[in-house]
Amino acid sequence: MPEPSEGDALHQHERMDRNRPEGHPSGYRGPLPPVGPAGDLPRGTAGSLVPAAVTALQHAAGNAATTSALAAGPRRPPRGTDLTVQRAENDSAGGGASVGAAEAKDVAEGEVKSVGPGGTITYPSVTSCLTITVYLRDGGKVGGHASLYKTPGGMYSDQILPAIKAQVGQRRVKKIDVSGAVSSWNPAYLKTAIERSDSAPAQKNDPDGIRAVVSSTLGRQAKKVSVQETRDGTLTR
């Protein structure tokens, strides 16, 4: 059977176009879909859709598809997401929130505490005591307040340096400051508290001996340790 010529195909297309119901799009093969919910088309539309109605339907379908695609897009949060809460959570997780004030802690006699970068440590009522402050490379500090005699709830003088060492851990140390009543202490009090010693050695002013005990117990170089006598009162580091 001979294949239809290009002209025959064109004539057939024209015949189909003449036979289609008035107002139907070209190439239509069946009944139009029912009218959508109220609001998609003017209320009261009936019978065959006129070209203007078809255009309105196409626009409505296109708008709905666009809205659906946007809702499913990767940059749009899921429906029902509270954007205010989401931003707050992201700020906390990603560092977008404002940084709070630096830590400030009081370290009483017999206590050891630490603060983060930029923080300060205050030692109240330093009279016959020694304060040991370790300055860390990351900006934080670890401080201990050693008293000649144990205070209620506090540590013995020979427990202060081990507690400082435990809090420093493996972090890098910038320097160590020992301040207070240096002349009232014997370096031995940092290794064995007066109350725990059968025969406590006498007090003596020995800054070098204190430096040696501090550097040895904390496992740091002696050149990183400074020892100084200070007046009675409150010290802040």
Short mmCIF file of C-alpha atoms in Angstrom, two decimals:
data_model
loop_
_atom_site.label_atom_id
_atom_site.label_comp_id
_atom_site.label_asym_id
_atom_site.label_seq_id
_atom_site.Cartn_x
_atom_site.Cartn_y
_atom_site.Cartn_z
CA MET A 1 0.00 0.00 0.00
CA PRO A 2 1.51 3.39 -0.93
CA GLU A 3 2.45 5.66 1.97
CA PRO A 4 0.36 8.80 2.31
CA SER A 5 1.99 11.85 0.87
CA GLU A 6 2.76 14.97 2.85
CA GLY A 7 -0.23 16.65 1.26
CA ASP A 8 -2.61 13.86 2.33
CA ALA A 9 -1.37 14.15 5.92
CA LEU A 10 -1.96 17.90 5.84
CA HIS A 11 -5.49 17.44 4.47
CA GLN A 12 -6.24 14.84 7.15
CA HIS A 13 -5.08 17.28 9.87
CA GLU A 14 -7.31 20.00 8.44
CA ARG A 15 -10.31 17.64 8.42
CA MET A 16 -9.69 16.74 12.07
CA ASP A 17 -9.40 20.43 12.96
CA ARG A 18 -12.73 21.20 11.21
CA ASN A 19 -14.49 18.32 12.99
CA ARG A 20 -13.37 19.13 16.55
CA PRO A 21 -16.01 20.80 18.80
CA GLU A 22 -15.94 24.53 18.87
CA GLY A 23 -13.75 25.96 21.68
CA HIS A 24 -11.69 22.76 22.17
CA PRO A 25 -7.91 23.01 21.86
CA SER A 26 -6.32 21.65 18.70
CA GLY A 27 -5.51 17.92 18.94
CA TYR A 28 -8.20 17.32 21.60
CA ARG A 29 -9.14 13.59 21.79
CA GLY A 30 -11.74 13.38 24.55
CA PRO A 31 -13.96 15.31 26.93
CA LEU A 32 -12.45 18.16 28.89
CA PRO A 33 -11.65 17.57 32.58
CA PRO A 34 -14.28 18.76 35.03
CA VAL A 35 -14.15 22.28 36.32
CA GLY A 36 -11.90 22.62 39.40
CA PRO A 37 -12.86 23.81 42.86
CA ALA A 38 -14.50 27.15 43.40
CA GLY A 39 -12.03 29.92 42.74
CA ASP A 40 -10.29 28.19 39.83
CA LEU A 41 -12.90 29.41 37.32
CA PRO A 42 -15.79 31.86 37.51
CA ARG A 43 -18.75 30.36 39.29
CA GLY A 44 -21.56 29.26 36.86
CA THR A 45 -19.34 28.06 34.01
CA ALA A 46 -21.17 25.24 32.15
CA GLY A 47 -21.09 23.35 28.85
CA SER A 48 -18.13 23.53 26.49
CA LEU A 49 -15.34 25.82 27.63
CA VAL A 50 -14.77 28.88 25.49
CA PRO A 51 -11.17 29.81 24.64
CA ALA A 52 -11.04 32.38 27.45
CA ALA A 53 -12.10 29.76 29.98
CA VAL A 54 -9.50 27.34 28.67
CA THR A 55 -6.81 29.98 29.12
CA ALA A 56 -7.96 30.65 32.68
CA LEU A 57 -7.87 26.91 33.44
CA GLN A 58 -4.35 26.61 32.02
CA HIS A 59 -3.19 29.58 34.10
CA ALA A 60 -4.74 28.11 37.23
CA ALA A 61 -3.10 24.73 36.60
CA GLY A 62 0.22 26.41 35.93
CA ASN A 63 0.04 28.47 39.11
CA ALA A 64 -0.82 25.38 41.16
CA ALA A 65 2.07 23.43 39.63
CA THR A 66 4.45 26.31 40.27
CA THR A 67 3.33 26.58 43.90
CA SER A 68 3.74 22.83 44.38
CA ALA A 69 7.22 22.84 42.83
CA LEU A 70 8.34 25.70 45.02
CA ALA A 71 7.00 23.98 48.12
CA ALA A 72 9.04 20.88 47.28
CA GLY A 73 12.16 22.80 46.32
CA PRO A 74 15.39 22.18 48.31
CA ARG A 75 15.65 25.80 49.41
CA ARG A 76 12.16 26.03 50.88
CA PRO A 77 11.58 24.70 54.40
CA PRO A 78 8.86 22.07 54.90
CA ARG A 79 5.34 23.33 55.41
CA GLY A 80 4.58 24.19 59.01
CA THR A 81 8.18 25.09 59.84
CA ASP A 82 8.47 28.07 62.17
CA LEU A 83 11.13 30.19 60.49
CA THR A 84 11.74 32.21 63.65
CA VAL A 85 12.53 29.11 65.68
CA GLN A 86 14.59 27.63 62.85
CA ARG A 87 16.77 30.73 62.60
CA ALA A 88 17.33 30.74 66.34
CA GLU A 89 18.37 27.08 66.30
CA ASN A 90 20.71 27.65 63.36
CA ASP A 91 22.29 30.63 65.10
CA SER A 92 23.01 28.53 68.14
CA ALA A 93 24.43 25.65 66.10
CA GLY A 94 26.37 27.70 63.58
CA GLY A 95 27.73 30.46 65.78
CA GLY A 96 25.44 33.15 64.42
CA ALA A 97 24.14 34.09 67.86
CA SER A 98 25.89 36.80 69.83
CA VAL A 99 28.62 35.55 72.15
CA GLY A 100 27.82 35.82 75.84
CA ALA A 101 29.93 37.65 78.43
CA ALA A 102 33.23 36.06 79.45
CA GLU A 103 33.20 33.93 82.59
CA ALA A 104 34.11 35.42 85.96
CA LYS A 105 34.57 33.08 88.94
CA ASP A 106 35.56 33.50 92.57
CA VAL A 107 37.98 30.90 93.91
CA ALA A 108 37.84 30.65 97.68
CA GLU A 109 40.45 29.03 99.93
CA GLY A 110 40.82 25.33 99.18
CA GLU A 111 39.14 25.58 95.75
CA VAL A 112 40.26 25.03 92.15
CA LYS A 113 38.23 26.37 89.23
CA SER A 114 38.65 27.12 85.55
CA VAL A 115 37.28 29.71 83.12
CA GLY A 116 37.12 29.81 79.34
CA PRO A 117 38.92 32.18 76.97
CA GLY A 118 38.70 35.78 78.14
CA GLY A 119 37.43 34.80 81.59
CA THR A 120 38.68 36.14 84.92
CA ILE A 121 39.43 34.48 88.25
CA THR A 122 39.14 36.37 91.53
CA TYR A 123 40.78 35.20 94.76
CA PRO A 124 39.10 36.88 97.76
CA SER A 125 40.85 37.54 101.08
CA VAL A 126 44.39 36.53 100.17
CA THR A 127 46.33 37.02 103.42
CA SER A 128 48.43 33.98 104.35
CA CYS A 129 47.49 32.08 101.17
CA LEU A 130 49.07 31.25 97.84
CA THR A 131 47.22 31.55 94.53
CA ILE A 132 48.34 29.53 91.52
CA THR A 133 46.96 30.60 88.15
CA VAL A 134 47.68 28.66 84.96
CA TYR A 135 47.23 30.67 81.76
CA LEU A 136 46.33 28.42 78.83
CA ARG A 137 47.24 28.96 75.19
CA ASP A 138 43.56 29.02 74.20
CA GLY A 139 42.92 32.00 76.49
CA GLY A 140 41.37 30.08 79.36
CA LYS A 141 42.67 29.89 82.93
CA VAL A 142 42.80 27.37 85.79
CA GLY A 143 43.26 28.73 89.29
CA GLY A 144 43.81 27.29 92.75
CA HIS A 145 43.68 28.98 96.17
CA ALA A 146 45.97 27.21 98.65
CA SER A 147 45.60 27.97 102.36
CA LEU A 148 48.10 27.17 105.10
CA TYR A 149 45.40 25.30 107.02
CA LYS A 150 42.44 23.47 105.53
CA THR A 151 39.15 25.38 105.55
CA PRO A 152 35.75 23.64 105.99
CA GLY A 153 34.75 22.16 102.65
CA GLY A 154 38.07 23.07 101.05
CA MET A 155 41.08 21.01 100.00
CA TYR A 156 44.35 20.56 101.83
CA SER A 157 47.28 22.61 100.57
CA ASP A 158 48.90 19.50 99.07
CA GLN A 159 45.76 18.76 97.02
CA ILE A 160 45.68 22.06 95.15
CA LEU A 161 48.42 21.42 92.57
CA PRO A 162 47.17 17.90 91.62
CA ALA A 163 43.65 19.32 91.18
CA ILE A 164 45.01 22.09 88.94
CA LYS A 165 46.93 19.54 86.89
CA ALA A 166 43.80 17.44 86.41
CA GLN A 167 41.81 20.42 85.11
CA VAL A 168 44.58 21.57 82.78
CA GLY A 169 44.87 18.10 81.28
CA GLN A 170 46.65 18.00 77.94
CA ARG A 171 46.01 21.63 77.06
CA ARG A 172 48.98 23.82 76.23
CA VAL A 173 50.17 26.18 78.95
CA LYS A 174 51.33 29.73 78.26
CA LYS A 175 52.52 30.70 81.75
CA ILE A 176 51.92 30.09 85.47
CA ASP A 177 51.53 32.82 88.07
CA VAL A 178 52.06 32.17 91.80
CA SER A 179 51.07 35.12 93.97
CA GLY A 180 50.26 35.75 97.64
CA ALA A 181 52.01 35.38 100.98
CA VAL A 182 55.12 33.77 99.54
CA SER A 183 57.20 34.61 102.63
CA SER A 184 54.75 32.70 104.87
CA TRP A 185 55.11 29.44 102.99
CA ASN A 186 57.57 26.64 102.93
CA PRO A 187 57.62 24.85 99.53
CA ALA A 188 57.09 21.61 101.46
CA TYR A 189 53.54 22.70 102.35
CA LEU A 190 52.55 22.21 98.70
CA LYS A 191 53.69 18.60 98.87
CA THR A 192 52.53 17.70 102.40
CA ALA A 193 49.94 19.79 104.20
CA ILE A 194 50.81 21.04 107.69
CA GLU A 195 47.94 19.01 109.19
CA ARG A 196 49.25 15.84 107.52
CA SER A 197 52.86 16.27 108.51
CA ASP A 198 54.24 14.73 111.72
CA SER A 199 56.79 17.51 111.90
CA ALA A 200 55.93 20.42 109.63
CA PRO A 201 58.95 22.41 108.50
CA ALA A 202 59.17 26.04 109.50
CA GLN A 203 57.96 28.85 107.28
CA LYS A 204 60.57 30.48 105.06
CA ASN A 205 60.71 32.85 102.13
CA ASP A 206 61.76 30.58 99.27
CA PRO A 207 60.37 31.71 95.87
CA ASP A 208 62.74 29.44 93.95
CA GLY A 209 61.71 26.43 96.02
CA ILE A 210 58.02 27.19 95.37
CA ARG A 211 58.75 27.56 91.64
CA ALA A 212 60.48 24.17 91.60
CA VAL A 213 57.57 22.38 93.33
CA VAL A 214 54.95 24.02 91.10
CA SER A 215 56.77 23.27 87.84
CA SER A 216 57.57 19.70 88.90
CA THR A 217 54.04 18.85 90.08
CA LEU A 218 52.35 20.42 87.05
CA GLY A 219 54.92 18.96 84.66
CA ARG A 220 55.89 22.34 83.16
CA GLN A 221 59.17 24.15 82.64
CA ALA A 222 60.34 26.23 85.60
CA LYS A 223 60.89 29.25 83.33
CA LYS A 224 57.12 29.43 82.77
CA VAL A 225 56.48 29.92 86.52
CA SER A 226 56.64 33.36 88.11
CA VAL A 227 56.48 33.76 91.92
CA GLN A 228 55.69 37.07 93.59
CA GLU A 229 54.77 38.41 97.01
CA THR A 230 51.56 40.47 97.05
CA ARG A 231 49.80 42.61 99.64
CA ASP A 232 46.83 41.31 101.60
CA GLY A 233 43.54 41.64 99.78
CA THR A 234 41.70 40.42 96.68
CA LEU A 235 43.60 39.23 93.63
CA THR A 236 42.11 39.07 90.14
CA ARG A 237 43.74 37.20 87.29
#
